[in-house]
Coordinates of C-alpha atoms and ligand atoms in Angstrom, one line a residue:
L119 CA -0.3 -0.3 0.0
Q120 CA 1.3 3.3 -0.9
R121 CA 0.0 6.7 0.7
V122 CA 0.6 10.1 -0.6
R123 CA -0.5 13.2 1.4
V124 CA -1.6 16.1 0.0
R125 CA -0.9 19.7 1.5
L126 CA -2.6 22.4 1.0
R127 CA -2.7 25.9 2.4
A128 CA -6.0 25.8 3.8
R129 CA -5.4 23.3 6.3
P130 CA -8.9 21.2 6.3
S131 CA -8.6 20.5 2.5
N132 CA -5.9 18.4 3.2
Y133 CA -6.1 14.8 2.4
E134 CA -5.0 11.4 1.4
I135 CA -4.6 9.4 -1.4
K136 CA -4.0 5.5 -1.1
V137 CA -3.0 3.3 -3.6
G138 CA -3.0 -0.5 -3.7
A139 CA -4.8 -4.0 -4.7
S140 CA -7.8 -4.8 -3.4
L141 CA -8.7 -1.2 -2.0
L142 CA -12.7 -1.2 -3.1
D143 CA -12.8 -2.9 -0.1
Q144 CA -11.7 -0.5 1.8
L145 CA -14.1 2.2 0.7
G146 CA -16.2 2.3 3.8
A147 CA -13.5 2.3 5.8
Q148 CA -11.8 5.0 4.2
S149 CA -15.0 7.5 3.9
R150 CA -15.5 6.5 7.7
Q151 CA -11.9 8.4 8.9
S152 CA -12.1 10.9 6.0
L153 CA -15.6 11.9 6.4
D154 CA -17.7 14.4 9.3
P155 CA -18.2 11.5 11.9
R156 CA -22.4 12.7 11.4
A157 CA -21.9 11.5 7.8
R158 CA -24.8 8.8 8.2
S159 CA -25.4 9.1 3.7
I160 CA -23.7 7.9 0.5
A161 CA -24.4 9.2 -2.9
L162 CA -22.8 7.1 -5.4
I163 CA -21.9 8.2 -8.5
S164 CA -20.8 5.8 -11.4
N165 CA -21.6 4.6 -14.4
P166 CA -23.1 1.3 -16.0
K167 CA -20.2 -0.3 -17.4
V168 CA -17.7 0.6 -14.2
F169 CA -20.9 0.0 -12.0
K170 CA -21.4 -3.7 -13.1
L171 CA -18.1 -4.3 -12.6
Y172 CA -17.1 -2.6 -9.5
G173 CA -20.9 -1.5 -7.9
E174 CA -21.7 -3.9 -5.6
R175 CA -18.2 -4.3 -3.8
A176 CA -17.9 -0.5 -3.0
R177 CA -21.7 -0.3 -1.8
E178 CA -20.9 -3.7 0.5
S179 CA -17.6 -1.6 1.7
L180 CA -19.7 1.7 2.4
R181 CA -22.7 -0.2 3.7
R182 CA -20.8 -2.6 6.3
E183 CA -19.6 1.0 8.0
G184 CA -23.2 1.6 8.7
F185 CA -23.5 4.0 5.3
S186 CA -27.0 4.4 3.8
V187 CA -25.8 4.3 0.7
K188 CA -27.9 5.2 -3.2
H189 CA -26.5 5.1 -6.5
W190 CA -27.1 6.7 -9.5
L191 CA -25.7 5.5 -12.8
M192 CA -24.6 8.6 -15.3
P193 CA -24.8 7.2 -19.5
D194 CA -21.0 6.5 -20.1
G195 CA -18.5 8.6 -22.2
E196 CA -17.5 12.1 -22.4
S197 CA -20.6 13.4 -24.5
H198 CA -22.3 13.1 -21.1
K199 CA -20.4 15.2 -19.0
S200 CA -22.7 17.6 -19.8
L201 CA -24.9 20.2 -17.6
G202 CA -27.5 18.2 -18.5
T203 CA -26.2 14.7 -17.0
L204 CA -25.4 17.6 -14.1
E205 CA -28.7 18.4 -13.5
G206 CA -29.8 14.5 -13.0
A207 CA -27.1 13.8 -10.9
L208 CA -27.5 17.1 -8.5
E209 CA -31.9 16.0 -8.8
F210 CA -30.7 12.0 -7.5
L211 CA -28.7 13.8 -4.4
S212 CA -31.5 15.9 -3.9
R213 CA -33.6 12.8 -3.8
C214 CA -31.0 11.2 -1.5
R215 CA -31.4 14.1 1.0
L216 CA -27.9 14.6 1.5
E217 CA -26.9 16.5 4.3
R218 CA -23.8 18.9 5.2
S219 CA -22.1 16.2 6.5
D220 CA -23.2 13.8 3.7
A221 CA -21.0 12.7 0.9
V222 CA -20.8 11.9 -2.6
V223 CA -18.5 9.1 -4.0
A224 CA -17.0 9.0 -7.8
L225 CA -16.7 5.3 -8.8
G226 CA -15.2 5.5 -12.5
G227 CA -13.2 7.4 -15.0
G228 CA -12.0 10.8 -15.3
V229 CA -16.0 11.7 -16.7
V230 CA -17.4 10.3 -13.8
G231 CA -15.1 11.9 -11.2
D232 CA -15.4 15.2 -13.2
L233 CA -18.9 15.2 -13.7
A234 CA -19.9 13.7 -9.7
G235 CA -17.3 15.6 -8.4
F236 CA -18.9 19.2 -10.1
A237 CA -22.1 18.0 -8.5
A238 CA -20.2 17.2 -4.8
A239 CA -18.7 21.3 -5.2
V240 CA -22.1 22.7 -5.7
Y241 CA -24.8 21.2 -4.1
L242 CA -25.5 22.5 -1.0
R243 CA -22.8 25.1 -2.0
G244 CA -20.3 22.1 -1.5
I245 CA -20.3 19.2 0.1
A246 CA -18.0 16.1 0.9
F247 CA -16.9 13.9 -2.2
I248 CA -14.3 10.7 -2.3
Q249 CA -12.5 9.8 -5.2
A250 CA -12.6 6.0 -6.0
P251 CA -10.7 6.3 -9.9
T252 CA -10.6 3.1 -11.8
T253 CA -8.6 4.2 -15.4
L254 CA -5.5 4.9 -15.0
L255 CA -5.2 8.3 -16.5
A256 CA -8.0 9.1 -13.2
Q257 CA -5.9 7.0 -10.9
I258 CA -2.6 9.7 -12.0
D259 CA -4.4 12.6 -13.2
A260 CA -7.8 13.5 -12.8
S261 CA -8.9 12.4 -9.4
V262 CA -5.8 14.7 -8.0
G263 CA -6.0 18.4 -7.8
G264 CA -9.7 18.9 -7.5
K265 CA -10.6 20.3 -10.7
T266 CA -14.2 19.2 -11.9
A267 CA -15.9 20.0 -14.9
V268 CA -18.8 19.3 -17.4
N269 CA -18.2 19.9 -21.2
T270 CA -20.3 22.8 -23.2
A271 CA -21.4 23.3 -26.8
A272 CA -18.2 25.8 -26.6
G273 CA -15.8 23.5 -25.4
K274 CA -14.3 20.9 -22.9
N275 CA -14.7 21.6 -19.4
L276 CA -15.6 25.1 -19.5
I277 CA -18.4 25.1 -16.5
G278 CA -16.4 23.8 -13.6
A279 CA -15.2 24.6 -9.9
F280 CA -12.2 23.9 -8.0
H281 CA -13.1 21.2 -5.1
Q282 CA -10.9 19.4 -3.0
P283 CA -12.1 15.4 -2.6
R284 CA -11.6 13.9 1.4
A285 CA -9.8 10.8 0.0
V286 CA -8.6 9.3 -3.2
L287 CA -9.0 5.7 -2.8
I288 CA -6.9 3.6 -5.8
D289 CA -7.5 0.0 -6.5
T290 CA -5.1 -1.1 -8.9
D291 CA -6.5 -4.2 -9.7
T292 CA -9.4 -1.7 -11.4
L293 CA -6.7 -1.5 -14.4
Q294 CA -6.9 -5.4 -15.4
T295 CA -10.6 -5.0 -16.9
L296 CA -9.3 -1.2 -18.9
P297 CA -9.2 -1.9 -22.4
R298 CA -5.8 -1.1 -23.8
R299 CA -6.5 2.2 -25.7
E300 CA -7.4 3.5 -22.5
L301 CA -4.3 2.2 -20.9
T302 CA -2.5 4.1 -23.7
A303 CA -3.9 6.7 -23.3
G304 CA -3.5 6.8 -19.2
W305 CA 0.4 6.1 -20.0
C306 CA 0.5 9.0 -22.8
E307 CA -0.8 11.6 -19.7
A308 CA 2.3 9.6 -17.3
V309 CA 5.2 10.5 -20.0
K310 CA 3.8 14.0 -19.6
Q311 CA 3.6 14.0 -16.1
G312 CA 7.5 13.1 -16.2
A313 CA 8.4 15.3 -19.4
A314 CA 6.9 18.3 -18.2
G315 CA 8.0 18.4 -14.5
S316 CA 10.3 15.4 -13.1
R317 CA 12.9 13.6 -14.9
K318 CA 13.3 10.5 -12.4
L319 CA 9.2 10.0 -12.9
F320 CA 10.0 10.6 -16.5
D321 CA 12.7 7.3 -16.2
Q322 CA 11.1 5.6 -13.5
T323 CA 7.7 5.8 -16.2
C324 CA 9.7 5.0 -19.5
A325 CA 11.6 1.8 -17.3
F326 CA 7.8 0.5 -16.3
L327 CA 6.8 0.5 -20.2
S328 CA 10.2 -1.0 -21.6
S329 CA 9.1 -4.3 -19.5
P330 CA 8.4 -7.0 -22.1
S331 CA 4.8 -7.7 -20.4
A332 CA 1.9 -5.8 -21.5
V333 CA -0.2 -8.0 -18.8
E334 CA 2.5 -6.7 -16.0
R335 CA 1.3 -2.9 -17.3
A336 CA -2.3 -3.8 -16.1
S337 CA -1.6 -6.2 -13.0
S338 CA -1.7 -4.8 -9.7
S339 CA 1.7 -5.9 -8.7
T340 CA 3.6 -3.6 -5.9
R341 CA 5.7 -1.9 -9.2
I342 CA 2.6 -0.5 -10.7
E343 CA 1.7 0.9 -6.6
R344 CA 4.7 2.3 -6.4
L345 CA 4.3 4.1 -10.2
I346 CA 1.3 5.4 -9.7
A347 CA 1.6 6.8 -5.9
A348 CA 5.0 8.5 -7.5
H349 CA 2.4 10.0 -10.5
C350 CA 0.3 11.4 -7.6
A351 CA 2.7 12.6 -5.2
F352 CA 4.2 14.7 -8.5
K353 CA 0.9 15.9 -9.1
A354 CA -0.2 16.5 -6.1
G355 CA 3.1 18.6 -5.4
I356 CA 2.3 20.8 -8.7
V357 CA -1.3 21.2 -7.5
A358 CA 0.0 22.2 -3.6
G359 CA 2.0 25.2 -5.4
D360 CA -0.3 26.6 -7.4
E361 CA -4.0 25.1 -6.9
Q362 CA -6.3 27.4 -8.7
E363 CA -3.7 27.9 -11.6
S364 CA -2.8 31.3 -11.5
L365 CA -2.8 33.4 -14.6
A366 CA 0.5 35.3 -13.0
R367 CA 2.6 32.1 -13.2
L368 CA 4.6 31.2 -16.1
D369 CA 7.2 29.5 -14.2
H370 CA 8.2 26.1 -14.6
R371 CA 6.6 24.5 -11.2
S372 CA 3.2 26.3 -12.6
R373 CA 0.5 24.1 -12.4
R374 CA 0.3 25.1 -16.5
I375 CA 3.0 22.6 -17.2
L376 CA 0.7 20.1 -16.9
N377 CA -0.5 21.0 -20.2
F378 CA 2.4 19.9 -21.9
G379 CA 1.1 18.7 -25.3
H380 CA -2.5 19.8 -24.4
T381 CA -2.2 22.5 -27.0
V382 CA -2.1 20.5 -30.0
A383 CA -4.0 17.6 -28.5
H384 CA -7.0 19.8 -27.8
A385 CA -6.9 21.1 -31.8
L386 CA -6.8 17.4 -33.0
E387 CA -9.5 16.2 -30.8
S388 CA -11.4 19.5 -32.3
V389 CA -10.6 18.8 -35.8
T390 CA -11.7 14.8 -35.7
N391 CA -15.2 16.2 -34.3
Y392 CA -13.7 13.9 -31.0
R393 CA -14.2 10.6 -32.7
R394 CA -10.3 9.5 -33.6
F395 CA -8.5 9.7 -30.5
R396 CA -8.9 9.4 -26.8
H397 CA -8.0 12.5 -25.2
G398 CA -4.5 11.1 -24.1
E399 CA -3.6 9.5 -27.5
A400 CA -3.9 13.5 -28.7
V401 CA -1.9 14.3 -25.7
G402 CA 0.7 11.9 -27.0
Q403 CA 0.9 13.2 -30.5
G404 CA 0.8 16.6 -29.0
M405 CA 4.1 16.1 -27.2
L406 CA 5.7 15.4 -30.1
V407 CA 4.3 18.7 -31.7
A408 CA 5.5 20.5 -28.9
G409 CA 9.0 18.6 -28.6
E410 CA 9.8 19.5 -32.4
I411 CA 8.9 23.3 -31.2
S412 CA 10.7 23.7 -28.7
K413 CA 14.1 21.9 -30.6
R414 CA 13.5 24.1 -33.4
L415 CA 13.5 27.3 -30.9
G416 CA 17.2 26.0 -30.1
M417 CA 15.7 25.0 -26.7
L418 CA 15.6 21.1 -26.9
D419 CA 18.1 18.9 -27.4
A420 CA 17.7 16.8 -30.5
S421 CA 18.4 13.8 -28.1
E422 CA 15.9 14.5 -25.3
L423 CA 13.6 14.7 -28.3
E424 CA 14.3 11.4 -29.5
L425 CA 14.1 10.0 -25.6
L426 CA 10.6 11.3 -25.9
R427 CA 9.4 9.8 -29.3
E428 CA 10.9 6.5 -27.5
A429 CA 8.5 7.1 -24.6
V430 CA 5.6 8.2 -26.4
S431 CA 5.9 5.1 -29.0
S432 CA 6.3 2.6 -25.9
T433 CA 2.8 3.7 -24.4
G434 CA 1.4 1.6 -27.6
R435 CA 0.1 2.4 -31.0
L436 CA -1.5 6.1 -31.6
P437 CA -4.6 6.7 -34.3
R438 CA -2.3 8.6 -36.9
A439 CA -2.6 12.5 -37.4
D440 CA -0.4 12.7 -40.8
D441 CA -3.8 12.7 -42.8
L442 CA -5.5 15.5 -41.1
D443 CA -5.5 18.7 -43.0
Q444 CA -3.1 20.8 -41.1
A445 CA -4.4 24.1 -41.4
A446 CA -7.6 23.1 -40.2
I447 CA -5.4 21.9 -37.2
R448 CA -3.9 25.7 -37.3
A449 CA -7.2 27.3 -37.1
A450 CA -8.5 25.0 -34.3
L451 CA -5.3 26.1 -32.3
T452 CA -6.2 29.9 -32.7
H453 CA -9.4 29.1 -30.4
D454 CA -7.8 27.3 -27.4
K455 CA -9.7 28.1 -24.9
K456 CA -5.8 28.1 -22.6
S457 CA -5.0 31.4 -24.5
I458 CA -5.0 34.3 -22.5
G459 CA -5.8 37.9 -23.6
G460 CA -6.4 36.1 -26.7
Q461 CA -2.7 35.0 -26.6
L462 CA -1.8 31.1 -27.1
K463 CA 0.6 30.5 -24.5
W464 CA 2.8 27.0 -25.3
V465 CA 4.3 24.5 -22.5
L466 CA 7.4 23.7 -24.0
L467 CA 10.8 21.8 -22.7
E468 CA 14.3 23.0 -21.9
R469 CA 15.2 19.4 -21.3
I470 CA 13.3 16.4 -20.0
G471 CA 11.5 16.6 -16.5
R472 CA 11.7 20.8 -17.6
A473 CA 9.1 22.8 -19.2
V474 CA 9.0 26.8 -20.1
I475 CA 5.9 28.5 -20.5
V476 CA 6.7 30.7 -24.1
D477 CA 4.4 33.1 -25.8
G478 CA 2.7 32.2 -29.0
R479 CA 3.8 35.5 -30.5
E480 CA 7.8 33.8 -30.9
I481 CA 6.4 31.0 -32.6
T482 CA 5.8 31.6 -36.2
E483 CA 3.9 30.6 -38.8
R484 CA 7.1 28.8 -40.6
L485 CA 8.0 27.0 -37.3
L486 CA 4.9 25.7 -36.7
R487 CA 3.9 24.5 -40.0
A488 CA 7.1 22.2 -39.6
S489 CA 6.6 21.3 -36.7
L490 CA 3.3 20.2 -37.1
R491 CA 4.5 18.3 -40.3
A492 CA 7.6 16.7 -38.3
G493 CA 5.9 16.0 -35.1
L494 CA 2.5 14.5 -36.3
R495 CA 4.7 11.9 -38.9
Q496 CA 3.9 7.9 -38.0
Ligands
NAD190 N1 -10.2 16.8 -13.4 C1 -9.0 17.1 -13.8 O1 -8.1 17.5 -13.2 C2 -8.8 15.9 -14.6 C3 -7.2 15.7 -15.3 C4 -7.4 15.1 -17.0 C5 -8.4 14.8 -17.3 N2 -10.0 14.6 -17.0 C6 -11.1 14.5 -17.3 O2 -10.6 12.9 -17.5 C7 -11.6 12.6 -18.5 C8 -11.2 11.1 -19.3 O3 -10.9 10.5 -18.2 P1 -10.7 8.6 -18.9 O4 -9.8 9.3 -19.8 O5 -10.9 8.1 -17.5 O6 -12.3 8.6 -19.4 P2 -13.4 7.9 -19.3 O7 -13.8 8.2 -17.7 O8 -14.6 7.8 -20.3 O9 -13.2 6.1 -19.0 C9 -13.2 5.8 -20.4 C10 -13.4 4.3 -20.9 O10 -13.4 3.6 -19.9 C11 -14.6 2.8 -18.8 N3 -13.8 2.4 -17.6 C12 -13.4 3.0 -16.8 N4 -12.8 2.2 -15.5 C13 -13.1 1.0 -16.4 C14 -12.5 -0.2 -15.6 N5 -11.7 0.0 -14.7 N6 -12.5 -1.3 -16.6 C15 -13.4 -1.3 -17.4 N7 -14.0 0.0 -17.9 C16 -13.6 0.7 -17.5 C17 -15.5 4.2 -18.7 O11 -17.0 3.6 -18.7 C18 -15.1 4.5 -20.5 O12 -15.6 4.0 -21.2 C19 -11.8 14.0 -19.5 O13 -13.3 14.3 -19.5 C20 -11.0 14.9 -19.0 O14 -11.5 16.0 -19.3 C21 -9.9 15.5 -15.8

């Protein structure tokens, strides 16, 4: 069992992340420990696929600790991380008659976690919630840091809130049922975290990915526990220093460095109508373009870029991106919601483990074209 302590400036928001095998059976005990002693009811939010696999165990564990448990299943998929689904979730919380001392538990991937977390953030102006993430991406990234959101027609995650969980319980056994593409997408985000902020984490991730057995990658070995815990600790460290992603921060420890690869990823997702790529897969492609830009600006050594390429390719096969209309990708880049005052900020690399934030005006159209061509080649 691995433990990671998340220390935020406001002391009551500190919480613990636990990573280990069979932890779902401890969901009840963990909730008892993390919640207000008066907590009686738990509203469990999941989706049909995840609930069928793990819902009964989660419910059982909560009931053993004396909680009254009601569950509600949102439809599966990113397109349901919407205001309409949020309304359904809030109606469910009202029907449960949750009180201020009660809690929401999110059981699922990042979609369930983001939506359930947002519902908990706004219901009664904020009630406790606990994350039980079941995808690799949610375990190393989405469940840590307190960002919650839903999408609108105008873009992803446009409506949301910062709302920290009371605890994050990561049962690594759940990865055994995760489809291969979801694992690849998660590994791409893992490579991103290391590349943007920690050479040690990058090396640890690459060493794990280079081990021959694909089965082992999804197993509940202590090696994966340690790796997931290292990723949580890394992300928690960044979040603790910049909880709300301050606009003023442009340094190499600002929360914004976690957007490495995301500028191009969002453009790729948008030009393919969110149908071709899992988000993490698009981040894999996006990191290669950002790496090319960094190299062409004279910031990143070619050998470091090669390491990044190898790391991305070790995550698995990514959907192709070299057949897409480059003009459409460039047009989509100009609509990036992370731009400030109309200007895109690129997260680039000085070396593996150290990101820099660069104003979009420093990247010429010619350099961008060349980097897209080179970065997106198969
Ligand atoms: N809050 C944050 O800081 C943050 C960070 C990164 C991403 N996100 C968000 O996370 C979302 C993506 O999350 P995701 O990649 O987990 O996708 P997801 O939640 O859609 O899960 C992917 C698929 O795997 C299924 N699934 C989940 N667990 C499973 C399991 N153990 N076995 C079998 N199938 C399982 C899901 O039902 C779904 O079909 C996006 O909406 C993104 O915006 C949030």
